[in-house]
């Protein structure tokens, strides 16, 4: 089995996880910029983080022969402070030329506030100006439905944005159609509690247009499972899906989306 | 997969979750004081299961969602609690 982990916060994981992932067949890992679990004290904290994502982490992954790519942004959880957000937005272009940067992400909304929405629009503008792919985080739990609708509207309001170059992540049963019907890609995040488990992911896949769906673990510093994608593949097999169909979902689909960046490659 | 195969695959797990749910409701009943809006939202969402409609998972999620459409002025904090106080206003 081979698979791509298109969304994982590896800076929060140990090398044991890299070892387990390559043993399970991981052929590339992509890491969106993320909230650290605490608010960074200023733009310098983001500068260091972007250096870590674009320089140190690819080297760490390379020791396991695993290509590592990243996405850059200020996470919506830190977007309430507009002054900080603008400072971070201003340094992102300096990193966009680095060889493993795939695009802008994971941008989006957290509590669906006006400031978060403004910062989202500025990220969309930055992505459009620099012709970058976009990876979007949708809010959690009770905020997801409203946030997904606001995000879809913000993306559609910018005529420069091509939906096939945008993935909207963390969809669930009540948001997957909103995303796919608008022409975007949809990410299913496999999480032990707060998002979708493997059985529900297979349910969604069996009832949606699978050509624009990927699955990811979004593993981070919280309760999460770095091998969630291969485990979902096992669930697909139990449910009678062919090896070819499973390969299409866990390798072919993410490769097709990420391959829109000439930088992306697999091991 | 046919229904028999799906039952073979998932019945024991779903049975266990059903008992967990029953025990959770009993536990809340036995607790002291009053429950907040989350418990009402939970019971409303439970009602979706009994309706026998085909999209129960989607309907449970919708019933636990913020039904408003405008962005809010300021964030009350970073976290989400899993239910919305005024879902009845839908
Ligand atoms: Zn993430």
Coordinates of C-alpha atoms in Angstrom, one line a residue, chain B residues 30-69:
Chain B
X30 CA -28.2 11.3 38.8
X31 CA -26.1 14.4 38.9
X32 CA -27.1 17.4 41.0
X33 CA -27.9 20.9 39.9
X34 CA -29.3 22.0 36.5
X35 CA -27.9 21.1 33.1
X36 CA -26.9 23.8 30.7
X37 CA -28.1 24.2 27.1
X38 CA -25.9 21.4 25.9
X39 CA -28.1 18.8 27.4
X40 CA -31.2 20.2 25.7
X41 CA -29.4 20.3 22.4
X42 CA -28.3 16.7 23.0
X43 CA -31.8 15.5 23.6
X44 CA -33.1 17.4 20.6
X45 CA -30.4 15.8 18.4
X46 CA -31.3 12.4 19.8
X47 CA -34.8 12.9 18.5
X48 CA -33.3 12.9 15.0
X49 CA -32.5 9.2 15.4
X50 CA -36.1 8.2 16.0
X51 CA -37.4 10.0 12.9
X52 CA -36.3 7.2 10.6
X53 CA -35.0 9.5 7.9
X54 CA -32.1 8.4 5.7
X55 CA -29.6 11.1 6.7
X56 CA -29.5 10.8 10.5
X57 CA -25.8 11.7 10.9
X58 CA -26.2 14.8 8.8
X59 CA -29.4 15.8 10.7
X60 CA -27.8 15.3 14.1
X61 CA -24.9 17.5 13.0
X62 CA -27.3 20.2 11.7
X63 CA -29.3 20.1 14.9
X64 CA -26.1 20.8 16.9
X65 CA -25.0 23.6 14.6
X66 CA -25.1 27.4 15.0
X67 CA -28.0 28.3 12.6
X68 CA -27.0 32.0 12.3
X69 CA -25.4 33.3 9.1

